[in-house]
Amino acid sequence: MSESLDALLTGANAPYLAELYRRFLKDPNSVDPSWASVFAELAEEQSPTPTALQEASEPSRASAHSAASRVKPAVPRAVAGMIGDTDSSRAAQDSVRALMLIRVYRVRGHLIASYDPLGLEGKKYHPELDPHTWGFTEADMDRPIFINYVLGLETATLREILQVLKETYCGSIGVEFMHIQNPDEKAWIQQRIESIHNQTQFTRTGKRTILERLVQAEGFERFLQMKYVGTKRFGLDGSETMIPAIEQILKRGAQLGVKEINLGMPHRGRLNVLTNILHKPYVAIFAEFQGSPAYPEDVQGSGDVKYHLGTSADRVFDGHQIHLSLAANPSHLEAVDPVVLGKTRAKQTQWADSERGQVMAVLIHGDAAFAGQGIVAECLGLSGLEGYRTGGTIHFIVNNQIGFTTSPAYSRSSPYPSDVAKMVQAPIFHVNGDDPEAVVHVARIAAEFRQAFKRDVVIDMFCYRRFGHNEADEPSFTQPLMYRTIAGHPTTREIYARKLIDEGAVTANEVKGMERWFGNRLEADFAAAATYKVNKADWLEGRWEGLKALIGEEEMREDDTAVALNRLREVGLAISRVPKDFQLHPTLRRLLETRRGKVESGTHIDWATAEALAFGTLLTEAFPVRLSGQDCGRGTFSQRHAVLTDQNDERRCVPLNHINENQALFEVIDSPLSEASVLGFEYGYSLAEPDALVIWEAQFGDFANGAQVIIDQFIASAESKWLRLSGLVLLLPHGFDGQGPEHSSARLERYLQLCAEDNLQVVNCTTPANYFHVLRRQLRRNFRKPLVVFSPKSLLRHKRVVSDLAHFGPGSGFRRVLPETDTLVPNAQVRRIVLCSGKVYYDLLEQRLLKGIEDVALVRVEQFYPWPRQSVLDNIARYPKAEVVWCQEEPANMGGWTFVLPRLINILEELKRESVLPTYVGRPASASPATGLQRKHLEEQAHLVDMALSGDRRALPQPFRRIVL
Ligand SMILES: Cc1ncc(C[n+]2csc(CCOP(=O)(O)OP(=O)(O)O)c2C)c(N)n1
Ligand SMILES: [Mg+2]
């Protein structure tokens, strides 16, 4: 309802409006339709239809019905019978005011709710929640008011109404849900909380269980504090109620059909979640504190600090088994969110969980991080998209009202840390962490809402951080008042135990018994920690079974990536076939015909066709392919056309899904315009699905740096840190075509700098056949490694960049280095070897032909990493007298130069060459990757090609030589 209506209702027009409302209740057609719709909207919010609550699933966003047509206002018989006609105007006025007051409590009641255990804000007041603002006085408190079954009451006094409203909307829980536009969802929440005044009556067992969880949560932290004084653990002290809340989400989720939960969380309370939720043995944590590795000693890897590690476990709730998996994560707060979502999506696909009710994501957040990190908004943005939706995430914010040393006033511009979630109209529950029953209650509602509507929901648990950011930190340097309050504040366990003792649910002795029992258990595990041995790493289990670690030299491996010619033709036909009644754009019809012709003739197969053949052949071998990225269905360069669109009705057709009946699924998804979340999502997908070719494509390669955290913290290092493998492919369009500082360089140097211990594969292919093989190799191998492909732009349509079908067929394979094949002078007379990679090769080739140069050999490095040392060495050794030049189009501080330089020196030393220093030919070092002037670009390009082919080494201009030495 609009602000202006609020004003009308409280102003001098109130009696007039009340009269209108009275007439409306008698006969909706007797008032102006504009007023009728306003009153109807008000009435609709008051009384949700019960069927909407039960049938809620996969709702459409907009209701087809208008508010007015949905609601039939009841004739106020009760009012008529209760009061005489002269009073009926006042009665109607009372009703309107009361209904408005109720509505305002639903919208703004949370603003005065007591969700802060520290009570830092003091007594809260909001004028709109004050009955006086609505024209009521003390004298009106006990007069019956007709409220048409709102709040479950036909009539009630203002006193009664206020009591119900305060209990429901301003107790330990503040609910934000009136921003939800879907009437079913909004009505569901309203009904769910109002029907029970937003409180669950727990049984005695239920209460004891909550207390037990608090005893464990607090006891574990205290024990660590006592045994490992001053060691960082990022304890949960002050937010222990998170443990019973997560337990409730698991339990209620399991009851409602959830079989697997993927969890993501930051540092705070992680050890507690690992032990008390995922049941990692306490002894294992103690052993890690004492310096034992988290993995068996025969498993390699750098390892990581204990509060980053993940784990998985099976738990049983009321006979329902549920699999839990906590993702390992880096320090970078919230970066794990999309990874968890991608894992969840992959599991849903594996389980054919199309309703998304069996696999669920739960993300735990800090208040400062949730408000501050943009990736949170990116992930919320994914939640409703067909290619990325996971049926709703339950977000749990541990809102300890501080981030390291920064207070909320400096952390965010919004009142709550959760406000960003309103962008997807998620319901938000602010709840007092010192009221465990209220927290468990909202956890239950959140799980129910997620299962009913498959949408995101947020729990914002207000609590506090008892100690500093970590246990060695002094918080009163910066928040002295807050920490004075905290020092005198009893723990949640103390508060809740006292409450249960007072109401007779437990005795003081029973509480002591619980604490003693748990203390003894921890002591026993502590004693066992000294001799504890990890006996099992879980990294190649489940779907990873059968895969191996990469052992030995990658270069020595030959992988069977060739495909029988008849299979290639079958796929070639399928990718150029269009359904009969499909109106394809004429240009595309020609393009598909050309594709078919090339496969049939077996020559001139271009890049996009080779890619489609790689995808298609993998699909026929039962490997699903999932490609996501901006505009990747068509392809940024209008090259792919994996999705065809009917010109009459925009129907879509994906030919790669129509090869044969036994093939796997091809998913190609145009992503939202974001990098970090989408790359993180696909990475997560690849973690859960080793048997799919999972690809993320950047629009232009340089945009990938918007996802740098995912690249550095996960893709490059997860295997070493956490023993987590991934076969993810990154396609990064790269090449200097004169398009300017951006759009030219995908920053090869960045990836090469990350390479070590066989963590990545980095390729820059020059032939369609090699691209075909490297994609297929990804799944044809018995290990998984991320693959970074520097992919072409101008070469997509270059007349020389084509391959014969024979190079895809039997006997062919991926070539790490492509040697010189043209006839030159005898090898001993070859004056120079120009080593290069990617597009510049074709520039060199053209120029060499043009000039008729015969004593310069061109050798292409197609794979940078793992570095194919032997192949490069063999190619150099073939030309004993030749000097070695490295030619690249990137500036000297970029591209492959700094990576190859020491490696080439090493080879030249082994070959005992006179000069062990290769010569650099390329652009001089530069701050920006490329010039914005086309003319300058062409000049530079011509110059470097010229230098590479004909320049005398000593004659090279200064910038080139300086780089070498
Ligand atoms: C992306 C990122 N930036 C900075 C940090 C350093 N840092 C670690 S914890 C923390 C404060 C987090 O506050 P909050 O999210 O409220 O969680 P809390 O520690 O209060 O539980 C900061 C700034 C980080 N880990 N990640
Ligand atoms: Mg915080």
CSV table of N, CA, C and O in Angstrom, one decimal, residues 619-660:
chain,number,residue,atom,x,y,z
A,619,LEU,N,29.8,-36.5,-26.5
A,619,LEU,CA,28.4,-36.9,-26.1
A,619,LEU,C,28.0,-38.3,-26.5
A,619,LEU,O,27.3,-39.0,-25.8
A,620,THR,N,28.5,-38.7,-27.7
A,620,THR,CA,28.2,-40.1,-28.1
A,620,THR,C,28.9,-41.1,-27.3
A,620,THR,O,28.6,-42.3,-27.3
A,621,GLU,N,29.9,-40.6,-26.5
A,621,GLU,CA,30.7,-41.6,-25.6
A,621,GLU,C,30.1,-41.5,-24.2
A,621,GLU,O,30.8,-41.9,-23.3
A,622,ALA,N,29.0,-40.9,-24.1
A,622,ALA,CA,28.3,-40.8,-22.8
A,622,ALA,C,28.9,-39.7,-21.8
A,622,ALA,O,28.6,-39.8,-20.6
A,623,PHE,N,29.7,-38.8,-22.3
A,623,PHE,CA,30.2,-37.7,-21.5
A,623,PHE,C,29.3,-36.5,-21.7
A,623,PHE,O,29.3,-36.0,-22.8
A,624,PRO,N,28.6,-36.0,-20.7
A,624,PRO,CA,27.8,-34.8,-20.9
A,624,PRO,C,28.8,-33.6,-21.1
A,624,PRO,O,29.9,-33.6,-20.7
A,625,VAL,N,28.3,-32.6,-21.8
A,625,VAL,CA,29.0,-31.4,-22.0
A,625,VAL,C,28.2,-30.2,-21.5
A,625,VAL,O,27.0,-30.1,-21.9
A,626,ARG,N,28.8,-29.4,-20.7
A,626,ARG,CA,28.1,-28.2,-20.2
A,626,ARG,C,29.0,-27.0,-20.5
A,626,ARG,O,30.1,-26.9,-20.0
A,627,LEU,N,28.5,-26.1,-21.3
A,627,LEU,CA,29.3,-24.9,-21.7
A,627,LEU,C,28.5,-23.7,-21.2
A,627,LEU,O,27.3,-23.5,-21.6
A,628,SER,N,29.1,-22.8,-20.4
A,628,SER,CA,28.4,-21.6,-20.0
A,628,SER,C,29.4,-20.4,-20.1
A,628,SER,O,30.6,-20.5,-19.9
A,629,GLY,N,28.8,-19.3,-20.4
A,629,GLY,CA,29.5,-18.1,-20.5
A,629,GLY,C,28.7,-17.0,-21.3
A,629,GLY,O,27.6,-17.4,-21.8
A,630,GLN,N,29.2,-15.8,-21.3
A,630,GLN,CA,28.3,-14.8,-21.9
A,630,GLN,C,28.1,-15.0,-23.4
A,630,GLN,O,29.1,-15.2,-24.1
A,631,ASP,N,26.9,-15.1,-23.8
A,631,ASP,CA,26.5,-15.2,-25.2
A,631,ASP,C,27.2,-16.5,-25.9
A,631,ASP,O,27.4,-16.4,-27.1
A,632,CYS,N,27.4,-17.5,-25.1
A,632,CYS,CA,28.2,-18.6,-25.7
A,632,CYS,C,27.3,-19.5,-26.6
A,632,CYS,O,27.9,-20.3,-27.4
A,633,GLY,N,26.0,-19.4,-26.5
A,633,GLY,CA,25.2,-20.2,-27.4
A,633,GLY,C,25.5,-19.8,-28.9
A,633,GLY,O,25.7,-20.7,-29.7
A,634,ARG,N,25.4,-18.6,-29.2
A,634,ARG,CA,25.8,-18.1,-30.5
A,634,ARG,C,27.3,-18.1,-30.7
A,634,ARG,O,27.9,-18.4,-31.7
A,635,GLY,N,28.0,-17.6,-29.6
A,635,GLY,CA,29.4,-17.3,-29.7
A,635,GLY,C,29.6,-15.9,-29.8
A,635,GLY,O,29.0,-15.2,-30.7
A,636,THR,N,30.6,-15.3,-29.0
A,636,THR,CA,30.8,-13.9,-29.1
A,636,THR,C,31.2,-13.4,-30.5
A,636,THR,O,30.8,-12.3,-31.0
A,637,PHE,N,31.8,-14.3,-31.3
A,637,PHE,CA,32.3,-13.9,-32.6
A,637,PHE,C,31.4,-14.5,-33.7
A,637,PHE,O,31.8,-14.7,-34.8
A,638,SER,N,30.2,-14.8,-33.3
A,638,SER,CA,29.2,-15.4,-34.2
A,638,SER,C,29.7,-16.6,-34.9
A,638,SER,O,29.4,-16.8,-36.1
A,639,GLN,N,30.5,-17.4,-34.2
A,639,GLN,CA,31.1,-18.5,-34.8
A,639,GLN,C,30.5,-19.9,-34.4
A,639,GLN,O,30.6,-20.8,-35.2
A,640,ARG,N,29.9,-19.9,-33.2
A,640,ARG,CA,29.5,-21.3,-32.7
A,640,ARG,C,28.2,-21.7,-33.2
A,640,ARG,O,28.0,-22.8,-33.7
A,641,HIS,N,27.2,-20.9,-33.0
A,641,HIS,CA,25.8,-21.3,-33.4
A,641,HIS,C,25.4,-22.6,-32.9
A,641,HIS,O,24.9,-23.5,-33.6
A,642,ALA,N,25.6,-22.8,-31.6
A,642,ALA,CA,25.2,-24.1,-31.0
A,642,ALA,C,23.7,-24.1,-30.7
A,642,ALA,O,23.1,-25.2,-30.6
A,643,VAL,N,23.2,-22.9,-30.7
A,643,VAL,CA,21.7,-22.8,-30.5
A,643,VAL,C,21.2,-22.1,-31.7
A,643,VAL,O,21.6,-21.0,-32.0
A,644,LEU,N,20.2,-22.7,-32.3
A,644,LEU,CA,19.6,-22.1,-33.5
A,644,LEU,C,18.2,-21.5,-33.1
A,644,LEU,O,17.5,-22.1,-32.2
A,645,THR,N,17.8,-20.4,-33.7
A,645,THR,CA,16.6,-19.8,-33.3
A,645,THR,C,15.6,-19.7,-34.5
A,645,THR,O,16.1,-19.2,-35.6
A,646,ASP,N,14.4,-20.1,-34.4
A,646,ASP,CA,13.4,-20.0,-35.4
A,646,ASP,C,13.1,-18.6,-35.7
A,646,ASP,O,12.8,-17.8,-34.7
A,647,GLN,N,13.1,-18.2,-36.9
A,647,GLN,CA,12.9,-16.8,-37.3
A,647,GLN,C,11.4,-16.3,-37.1
A,647,GLN,O,11.2,-15.1,-37.0
A,648,ASN,N,10.5,-17.3,-37.0
A,648,ASN,CA,9.1,-16.9,-36.8
A,648,ASN,C,8.7,-16.8,-35.4
A,648,ASN,O,8.0,-15.9,-35.0
A,649,ASP,N,9.1,-17.8,-34.6
A,649,ASP,CA,8.6,-17.8,-33.3
A,649,ASP,C,9.7,-17.9,-32.2
A,649,ASP,O,9.4,-18.1,-31.0
A,650,GLU,N,10.9,-17.8,-32.6
A,650,GLU,CA,12.0,-17.8,-31.6
A,650,GLU,C,12.2,-19.1,-30.9
A,650,GLU,O,12.8,-19.2,-29.8
A,651,ARG,N,11.6,-20.2,-31.4
A,651,ARG,CA,11.9,-21.5,-30.8
A,651,ARG,C,13.3,-21.8,-31.0
A,651,ARG,O,14.0,-21.3,-31.9
A,652,ARG,N,13.9,-22.6,-30.0
A,652,ARG,CA,15.3,-22.9,-30.1
A,652,ARG,C,15.5,-24.3,-30.4
A,652,ARG,O,14.7,-25.2,-30.1
A,653,CYS,N,16.6,-24.6,-31.1
A,653,CYS,CA,17.0,-25.9,-31.4
A,653,CYS,C,18.5,-26.1,-31.2
A,653,CYS,O,19.3,-25.2,-31.5
A,654,VAL,N,18.9,-27.1,-30.5
A,654,VAL,CA,20.3,-27.4,-30.2
A,654,VAL,C,20.7,-28.7,-30.9
A,654,VAL,O,20.4,-29.8,-30.4
A,655,PRO,N,21.2,-28.6,-32.1
A,655,PRO,CA,21.5,-29.8,-32.9
A,655,PRO,C,22.3,-30.8,-32.2
A,655,PRO,O,22.1,-32.0,-32.4
A,656,LEU,N,23.2,-30.4,-31.3
A,656,LEU,CA,24.1,-31.3,-30.6
A,656,LEU,C,23.3,-32.3,-29.7
A,656,LEU,O,23.9,-33.3,-29.2
A,657,ASN,N,22.1,-31.9,-29.4
A,657,ASN,CA,21.3,-32.8,-28.6
A,657,ASN,C,20.5,-33.8,-29.5
A,657,ASN,O,19.6,-34.5,-28.9
A,658,HIS,N,20.7,-33.8,-30.8
A,658,HIS,CA,20.0,-34.7,-31.7
A,658,HIS,C,21.0,-35.5,-32.5
A,658,HIS,O,20.8,-35.6,-33.7
A,659,ILE,N,21.9,-36.1,-31.9
A,659,ILE,CA,22.9,-36.9,-32.6
A,659,ILE,C,22.3,-38.4,-32.7
A,659,ILE,O,22.1,-38.9,-33.7
A,660,ASN,N,22.1,-39.0,-31.5
A,660,ASN,CA,21.5,-40.3,-31.4
A,660,ASN,C,20.8,-40.5,-30.1
A,660,ASN,O,20.9,-39.6,-29.2
